[in-house]
Amino acid sequence: MEIPLRYGCNPHQGAARIVVSGETSPLEVRNGEPSYINILDALTAWQLVRELSAATGKVAAASYKHVSPAGAAVAGPVSEEFARSQMLDHVPTEPTAQAYVRARGADRVSSFGDAVAVSHPVGPELAAILKREVSDCIIAPGYDRAAFDVLASKKGGRYLILEIDPDFEPPDIERRDVFGLTLEQERNRGRIGPELFRAGDGSGPIPDDVVETLVVATTALKYTQSNSVCVAWNGQVIGMAAGQQSRIHCTRLACAKAETWMLQTHPKVLDLPIPDGMRRPDRSNAMDQFIRWAELSEPERHALRSTLIGDPEPITAEERREWFRGFADLSLSSDAFIPFRDNIDRAAQTGIRYVAHAGGAVREEDVRSAAREHGIILIETGVRCFLH
């Protein structure tokens, strides 16, 4: 059987469809019309949340853009300050809602127009949150009737709702066509489990909450376009750098995103004088620009001031450093070995405490030495998780 698609990667690419072997499909289009990219995002995101939930025993969610996660998380308590930074009118209590709020909150700007994946059936609280967000589609193993009705009314009734059979297992061999040639390989069944992160560099056992956070970060990397580096904290991605050619560029980007994430709950950001009626995406952009004030040009600063009420006082460098001290056990994972110590030096600037990588670099001793100098616990997993 087949499922028709609106178009391929671009609107001028026709003849787009999903071909399913057999008479039944594990994927059902419940609402809307999918495109090629919608399906790539949704199916990649589903694999992430399914594995993450299996590894942690918790509800998992991901926010995907262009076949890489902008954020991913497992369910956990959401603080009032974080809910406020996400412009929510209440603190979510349903696990699927908690997980998604934590996932999207990793990078609200990048999550604009995302593909949502959750490991468990969707309830009314998550549907109500998504109703207000700019999002293109969702994939889940089921939907509460009331939640489905809310989502089906989104985008004028065109919001894409996909339902996946949670018990479906794909074949062991996967294939793709490139320039008329077919590539085959064994599907990546490498397990990202807690056992990979139990032993550090001899500094003692890794705390259970850190192990879970590293499972979240590394599972997210497994379904991120390489090269990639992820910073995570408290069971959630807070800085994802995807598809960079250089690992140091990955590390710089992931750490910069993590710093922005930490600062979004700073009092100066929460009290930013944003006028009533400003649209949510514009609020997100204003908060992001204010956090990055030191990087803005004078015309950019003038433009930001013109959208606000009053002239807010920027966060100083000392205030930033002091605020970062409140986030203990920041963790960083790399999808392959860290080749040079510059990655460790940059991670230390953000306050990273734990670093996990495959190990095996030619300059491994330089990397280990840098970690010791900065008091960073280095974990060598022996597992590479590239995705191309």
mmCIF file of N, CA, C and O in Angstrom, residues 114-155:
data_model
loop_
_atom_site.group_PDB
_atom_site.id
_atom_site.type_symbol
_atom_site.label_atom_id
_atom_site.label_comp_id
_atom_site.label_asym_id
_atom_site.label_seq_id
_atom_site.Cartn_x
_atom_site.Cartn_y
_atom_site.Cartn_z
ATOM 1 N N ASP A 114 7.604 23.360 14.552
ATOM 2 C CA ASP A 114 8.264 22.069 14.769
ATOM 3 C C ASP A 114 7.379 20.874 14.443
ATOM 4 O O ASP A 114 6.170 20.986 14.218
ATOM 5 N N ALA A 115 8.030 19.711 14.422
ATOM 6 C CA ALA A 115 7.347 18.422 14.424
ATOM 7 C C ALA A 115 7.473 17.873 15.838
ATOM 8 O O ALA A 115 8.575 17.772 16.374
ATOM 9 N N VAL A 116 6.353 17.526 16.439
ATOM 10 C CA VAL A 116 6.302 17.075 17.827
ATOM 11 C C VAL A 116 6.220 15.561 17.864
ATOM 12 O O VAL A 116 5.479 14.952 17.080
ATOM 13 N N ALA A 117 6.969 14.944 18.765
ATOM 14 C CA ALA A 117 6.840 13.508 18.997
ATOM 15 C C ALA A 117 6.735 13.267 20.497
ATOM 16 O O ALA A 117 7.484 13.871 21.273
ATOM 17 N N VAL A 118 5.789 12.409 20.899
ATOM 18 C CA VAL A 118 5.680 12.006 22.298
ATOM 19 C C VAL A 118 5.552 10.500 22.359
ATOM 20 O O VAL A 118 4.966 9.881 21.470
ATOM 21 N N SER A 119 6.104 9.921 23.402
ATOM 22 C CA SER A 119 6.188 8.459 23.504
ATOM 23 C C SER A 119 4.899 7.815 23.949
ATOM 24 O O SER A 119 4.730 6.604 23.794
ATOM 25 N N HIS A 120 3.982 8.593 24.513
ATOM 26 C CA HIS A 120 2.746 8.063 25.067
ATOM 27 C C HIS A 120 1.538 8.802 24.480
ATOM 28 O O HIS A 120 1.699 9.873 23.877
ATOM 29 N N PRO A 121 0.337 8.269 24.662
ATOM 30 C CA PRO A 121 -0.849 8.935 24.121
ATOM 31 C C PRO A 121 -1.001 10.374 24.624
ATOM 32 O O PRO A 121 -0.650 10.691 25.767
ATOM 33 N N VAL A 122 -1.524 11.209 23.763
ATOM 34 C CA VAL A 122 -1.639 12.644 24.031
ATOM 35 C C VAL A 122 -2.935 12.940 24.780
ATOM 36 O O VAL A 122 -4.011 12.476 24.381
ATOM 37 N N GLY A 123 -2.811 13.714 25.856
ATOM 38 C CA GLY A 123 -3.969 14.120 26.638
ATOM 39 C C GLY A 123 -4.342 15.568 26.389
ATOM 40 O O GLY A 123 -3.661 16.292 25.639
ATOM 41 N N PRO A 124 -5.409 16.050 27.027
ATOM 42 C CA PRO A 124 -5.920 17.397 26.761
ATOM 43 C C PRO A 124 -4.966 18.522 27.154
ATOM 44 O O PRO A 124 -4.979 19.579 26.521
ATOM 45 N N GLU A 125 -4.119 18.315 28.181
ATOM 46 C CA GLU A 125 -3.234 19.409 28.595
ATOM 47 C C GLU A 125 -2.187 19.701 27.525
ATOM 48 O O GLU A 125 -1.947 20.870 27.182
ATOM 49 N N LEU A 126 -1.582 18.665 26.963
ATOM 50 C CA LEU A 126 -0.613 18.887 25.891
ATOM 51 C C LEU A 126 -1.299 19.483 24.674
ATOM 52 O O LEU A 126 -0.755 20.384 24.022
ATOM 53 N N ALA A 127 -2.482 19.011 24.340
ATOM 54 C CA ALA A 127 -3.201 19.554 23.188
ATOM 55 C C ALA A 127 -3.474 21.043 23.358
ATOM 56 O O ALA A 127 -3.326 21.827 22.411
ATOM 57 N N ALA A 128 -3.845 21.458 24.570
ATOM 58 C CA ALA A 128 -4.126 22.868 24.829
ATOM 59 C C ALA A 128 -2.857 23.708 24.690
ATOM 60 O O ALA A 128 -2.901 24.839 24.175
ATOM 61 N N ILE A 129 -1.729 23.166 25.139
ATOM 62 C CA ILE A 129 -0.457 23.885 24.992
ATOM 63 C C ILE A 129 -0.087 24.016 23.527
ATOM 64 O O ILE A 129 0.304 25.093 23.046
ATOM 65 N N LEU A 130 -0.216 22.927 22.771
ATOM 66 C CA LEU A 130 0.132 22.949 21.350
ATOM 67 C C LEU A 130 -0.797 23.850 20.546
ATOM 68 O O LEU A 130 -0.395 24.409 19.524
ATOM 69 N N LYS A 131 -2.021 23.980 20.989
ATOM 70 C CA LYS A 131 -2.988 24.825 20.284
ATOM 71 C C LYS A 131 -2.459 26.249 20.130
ATOM 72 O O LYS A 131 -2.721 26.929 19.131
ATOM 73 N N ARG A 132 -1.667 26.706 21.109
ATOM 74 C CA ARG A 132 -1.169 28.077 21.106
ATOM 75 C C ARG A 132 0.177 28.228 20.408
ATOM 76 O O ARG A 132 0.602 29.340 20.129
ATOM 77 N N GLU A 133 0.862 27.107 20.163
ATOM 78 C CA GLU A 133 2.200 27.178 19.603
ATOM 79 C C GLU A 133 2.175 27.086 18.068
ATOM 80 O O GLU A 133 1.247 26.512 17.491
ATOM 81 N N VAL A 134 3.223 27.636 17.435
ATOM 82 C CA VAL A 134 3.397 27.460 15.994
ATOM 83 C C VAL A 134 4.091 26.125 15.787
ATOM 84 O O VAL A 134 5.273 25.956 16.096
ATOM 85 N N SER A 135 3.343 25.155 15.300
ATOM 86 C CA SER A 135 3.829 23.786 15.138
ATOM 87 C C SER A 135 3.190 23.204 13.892
ATOM 88 O O SER A 135 2.050 23.548 13.548
ATOM 89 N N ASP A 136 3.915 22.326 13.196
ATOM 90 C CA ASP A 136 3.423 21.784 11.933
ATOM 91 C C ASP A 136 2.768 20.421 12.048
ATOM 92 O O ASP A 136 1.863 20.094 11.280
ATOM 93 N N CYS A 137 3.243 19.577 12.979
ATOM 94 C CA CYS A 137 2.676 18.233 13.045
ATOM 95 C C CYS A 137 3.028 17.570 14.362
ATOM 96 O O CYS A 137 3.896 18.052 15.110
ATOM 97 N N ILE A 138 2.354 16.444 14.625
ATOM 98 C CA ILE A 138 2.623 15.660 15.827
ATOM 99 C C ILE A 138 2.517 14.191 15.483
ATOM 100 O O ILE A 138 1.713 13.786 14.634
ATOM 101 N N ILE A 139 3.353 13.381 16.139
ATOM 102 C CA ILE A 139 3.275 11.932 16.026
ATOM 103 C C ILE A 139 3.250 11.350 17.431
ATOM 104 O O ILE A 139 4.010 11.774 18.312
ATOM 105 N N ALA A 140 2.338 10.397 17.646
ATOM 106 C CA ALA A 140 2.179 9.775 18.960
ATOM 107 C C ALA A 140 1.496 8.424 18.764
ATOM 108 O O ALA A 140 0.914 8.160 17.708
ATOM 109 N N PRO A 141 1.528 7.564 19.789
ATOM 110 C CA PRO A 141 0.886 6.264 19.669
ATOM 111 C C PRO A 141 -0.625 6.300 19.905
ATOM 112 O O PRO A 141 -1.279 5.258 19.837
ATOM 113 N N GLY A 142 -1.189 7.473 20.191
ATOM 114 C CA GLY A 142 -2.621 7.572 20.402
ATOM 115 C C GLY A 142 -3.005 8.955 20.896
ATOM 116 O O GLY A 142 -2.148 9.765 21.277
ATOM 117 N N TYR A 143 -4.319 9.225 20.900
ATOM 118 C CA TYR A 143 -4.828 10.540 21.282
ATOM 119 C C TYR A 143 -6.121 10.386 22.064
ATOM 120 O O TYR A 143 -7.038 9.657 21.646
ATOM 121 N N ASP A 144 -6.202 11.068 23.191
ATOM 122 C CA ASP A 144 -7.457 11.219 23.892
ATOM 123 C C ASP A 144 -8.441 11.921 22.951
ATOM 124 O O ASP A 144 -8.050 12.790 22.184
ATOM 125 N N ARG A 145 -9.725 11.541 23.005
ATOM 126 C CA ARG A 145 -10.709 12.100 22.080
ATOM 127 C C ARG A 145 -10.755 13.621 22.134
ATOM 128 O O ARG A 145 -10.752 14.297 21.103
ATOM 129 N N ALA A 146 -10.782 14.177 23.340
ATOM 130 C CA ALA A 146 -10.833 15.636 23.484
ATOM 131 C C ALA A 146 -9.546 16.272 22.958
ATOM 132 O O ALA A 146 -9.578 17.328 22.320
ATOM 133 N N ALA A 147 -8.405 15.627 23.213
ATOM 134 C CA ALA A 147 -7.127 16.154 22.729
ATOM 135 C C ALA A 147 -7.093 16.156 21.208
ATOM 136 O O ALA A 147 -6.638 17.125 20.578
ATOM 137 N N PHE A 148 -7.581 15.070 20.607
ATOM 138 C CA PHE A 148 -7.605 15.000 19.137
ATOM 139 C C PHE A 148 -8.455 16.116 18.558
ATOM 140 O O PHE A 148 -8.069 16.766 17.570
ATOM 141 N N ASP A 149 -9.612 16.366 19.142
ATOM 142 C CA ASP A 149 -10.494 17.413 18.612
ATOM 143 C C ASP A 149 -9.831 18.784 18.671
ATOM 144 O O ASP A 149 -9.974 19.587 17.737
ATOM 145 N N VAL A 150 -9.105 19.050 19.752
ATOM 146 C CA VAL A 150 -8.401 20.331 19.871
ATOM 147 C C VAL A 150 -7.327 20.454 18.795
ATOM 148 O O VAL A 150 -7.225 21.472 18.100
ATOM 149 N N LEU A 151 -6.528 19.408 18.633
ATOM 150 C CA LEU A 151 -5.448 19.444 17.650
ATOM 151 C C LEU A 151 -5.979 19.500 16.219
ATOM 152 O O LEU A 151 -5.415 20.189 15.363
ATOM 153 N N ALA A 152 -7.074 18.789 15.949
ATOM 154 C CA ALA A 152 -7.633 18.761 14.591
ATOM 155 C C ALA A 152 -8.184 20.112 14.174
ATOM 156 O O ALA A 152 -8.342 20.379 12.974
ATOM 157 N N SER A 153 -8.478 20.983 15.139
ATOM 158 C CA SER A 153 -8.979 22.316 14.809
ATOM 159 C C SER A 153 -7.859 23.325 14.581
ATOM 160 O O SER A 153 -8.111 24.458 14.148
ATOM 161 N N LYS A 154 -6.611 22.912 14.859
ATOM 162 C CA LYS A 154 -5.457 23.809 14.729
ATOM 163 C C LYS A 154 -5.162 24.082 13.251
ATOM 164 O O LYS A 154 -5.399 23.240 12.386
ATOM 165 N N LYS A 155 -4.640 25.256 12.956
ATOM 166 C CA LYS A 155 -4.273 25.650 11.585
ATOM 167 C C LYS A 155 -5.458 25.522 10.622
ATOM 168 O O LYS A 155 -5.327 25.036 9.503
#
